[in-house]
Amino acid sequence: VMGDRWFSFGITRVRNSAKSGTKVVADFEMIRHTSGDNKVAMITPSASIYKDFAAPGEKSFPYVGVGVGLTYFDYKLRNGARYDSVNRLGQSASLMACYVFDGKFVVSARYNISPSYDGYGFSGLTLSAGFGFLRF
């Protein structure tokens, strides 16, 4: 109903060096798309566990993660004569593979897993790039 290209915006922590063990990081993603009368918005706060694959202190390194959270769904979809307008809260999960360059820039592939509602599937792959611009 909506096509395969969507807009998303996210906030998470970009680590400036590899760490040993696993780390828990909170993140936030907003995904939205409009196609004619059809509109979808999803807001997804989650907690993710990451595992780095490099010696501690390395500035460029790959890592993988798994996350769980909640998603607020707001959609208005028309499919033929059927029209669904829904606001609901549901569970979500994600699997991700990422690479940090020089402790500042990150690229990632993330598969978001969400339940299907009203016959519509909301799971999908997100390819993203980010830049760490604040240091704490």
Coordinates of C-alpha atoms in Angstrom, one line a residue:
V1 CA 0.0 0.0 0.0
M2 CA 2.8 2.4 0.9
G3 CA 5.8 1.5 -1.3
D4 CA 9.3 0.6 -0.2
R5 CA 11.1 4.0 0.6
W6 CA 10.4 5.7 3.9
F7 CA 12.0 8.5 5.9
S8 CA 13.4 7.9 9.3
F9 CA 15.2 10.0 11.9
G10 CA 17.0 8.5 14.9
I11 CA 19.1 9.4 17.9
T12 CA 21.6 7.0 19.5
R13 CA 25.1 7.1 21.1
V14 CA 28.0 6.7 18.7
R15 CA 30.9 5.2 20.7
N16 CA 34.3 6.7 20.0
S17 CA 36.2 3.5 20.7
A18 CA 35.6 -0.2 21.0
K19 CA 34.9 -1.6 24.5
S20 CA 35.2 -5.1 25.9
G21 CA 32.1 -7.1 26.8
T22 CA 28.6 -5.9 25.9
K23 CA 27.0 -2.4 26.3
V24 CA 23.4 -1.4 26.7
V25 CA 22.4 1.8 24.8
A26 CA 19.1 3.6 24.6
D27 CA 18.0 4.8 21.2
F28 CA 15.1 6.5 19.5
E29 CA 13.8 6.3 16.0
M30 CA 10.9 8.0 14.2
I31 CA 9.8 6.5 10.9
R32 CA 7.2 8.1 8.7
H33 CA 5.8 8.0 5.2
T34 CA 3.0 9.6 3.2
S35 CA 1.7 8.3 -0.1
G36 CA -1.5 10.1 -1.3
D37 CA -4.1 9.7 1.4
N38 CA -2.1 7.0 3.1
K39 CA 0.0 8.1 6.1
V40 CA 2.1 6.1 8.6
A41 CA 4.2 7.3 11.6
M42 CA 6.0 5.1 14.0
I43 CA 7.9 6.3 17.1
T44 CA 10.2 3.7 18.6
P45 CA 12.2 4.1 21.8
S46 CA 14.2 1.0 22.6
A47 CA 17.2 -0.4 24.5
S48 CA 19.8 -2.3 22.6
I49 CA 22.7 -4.5 23.6
Y50 CA 25.9 -4.2 21.5
K51 CA 29.0 -6.3 21.1
D52 CA 32.1 -4.8 19.6
F53 CA 34.5 -6.9 17.5
A54 CA 37.8 -5.1 18.1
A55 CA 40.4 -4.7 20.7
P56 CA 39.4 -2.2 23.4
G57 CA 40.4 1.3 22.4
E58 CA 40.3 0.8 18.6
K59 CA 38.7 3.8 16.9
S60 CA 37.4 1.9 13.8
F61 CA 35.5 -1.3 14.5
P62 CA 32.4 -3.4 13.6
Y63 CA 29.7 -4.3 16.1
V64 CA 26.4 -6.1 16.2
G65 CA 23.3 -5.5 18.4
V66 CA 19.9 -6.6 19.3
G67 CA 17.2 -4.3 20.7
V68 CA 13.7 -4.4 22.2
G69 CA 11.3 -1.6 22.8
L70 CA 7.8 -0.2 22.2
T71 CA 6.5 1.4 19.1
Y72 CA 3.7 3.9 18.9
F73 CA 1.8 3.3 15.6
D74 CA -0.3 6.1 14.0
Y75 CA -1.6 5.1 10.5
K76 CA -4.4 6.0 8.1
L77 CA -4.4 3.6 5.2
R78 CA -6.8 3.1 2.4
N79 CA -6.7 -0.2 0.5
G80 CA -9.5 -0.3 -2.0
A81 CA -12.8 0.2 -0.2
R82 CA -11.2 -0.5 3.2
Y83 CA -10.0 2.4 5.3
D84 CA -8.0 1.9 8.6
S85 CA -7.2 4.8 10.9
V86 CA -5.4 3.5 14.0
N87 CA -3.3 4.7 17.0
R88 CA -1.8 1.9 19.0
L89 CA 1.2 0.9 21.1
G90 CA 2.9 -2.4 20.3
Q91 CA 6.1 -4.2 20.9
S92 CA 9.2 -4.0 18.6
A93 CA 12.6 -5.6 18.3
S94 CA 15.6 -5.0 16.1
L95 CA 18.8 -6.7 14.8
M96 CA 21.7 -4.6 13.6
A97 CA 25.2 -4.8 12.1
C98 CA 27.2 -1.6 12.2
Y99 CA 30.7 -0.2 11.6
V100 CA 32.3 2.8 13.3
F101 CA 34.9 4.8 11.4
D102 CA 37.5 6.8 13.4
G103 CA 35.2 7.0 16.4
K104 CA 33.0 9.6 14.7
F105 CA 31.0 8.2 11.7
V106 CA 28.8 5.1 11.7
V107 CA 27.0 3.1 9.0
S108 CA 24.5 0.5 9.9
A109 CA 22.0 -2.1 8.6
R110 CA 19.1 -2.6 11.0
Y111 CA 16.1 -4.9 10.6
N112 CA 13.1 -3.6 12.6
I113 CA 10.7 -6.3 13.7
S114 CA 7.1 -5.2 14.4
P115 CA 3.8 -7.1 14.5
S116 CA 1.3 -6.9 11.6
Y117 CA -1.8 -5.0 12.3
D118 CA -5.0 -5.0 10.2
G119 CA -3.2 -7.0 7.6
Y120 CA -0.4 -4.5 7.2
G121 CA 3.2 -5.5 7.9
F122 CA 5.5 -2.9 9.6
S123 CA 8.8 -4.8 9.7
G124 CA 11.6 -3.7 7.4
L125 CA 15.3 -3.0 6.8
T126 CA 16.8 0.4 7.5
L127 CA 20.2 1.3 6.0
S128 CA 21.6 4.4 7.7
A129 CA 24.7 6.6 8.2
G130 CA 25.4 8.9 11.2
F131 CA 27.9 11.3 12.6
G132 CA 28.7 11.8 16.3
F133 CA 28.8 15.5 16.9
L134 CA 28.5 15.8 20.7
R135 CA 31.1 14.3 23.1
F136 CA 30.1 13.4 26.7

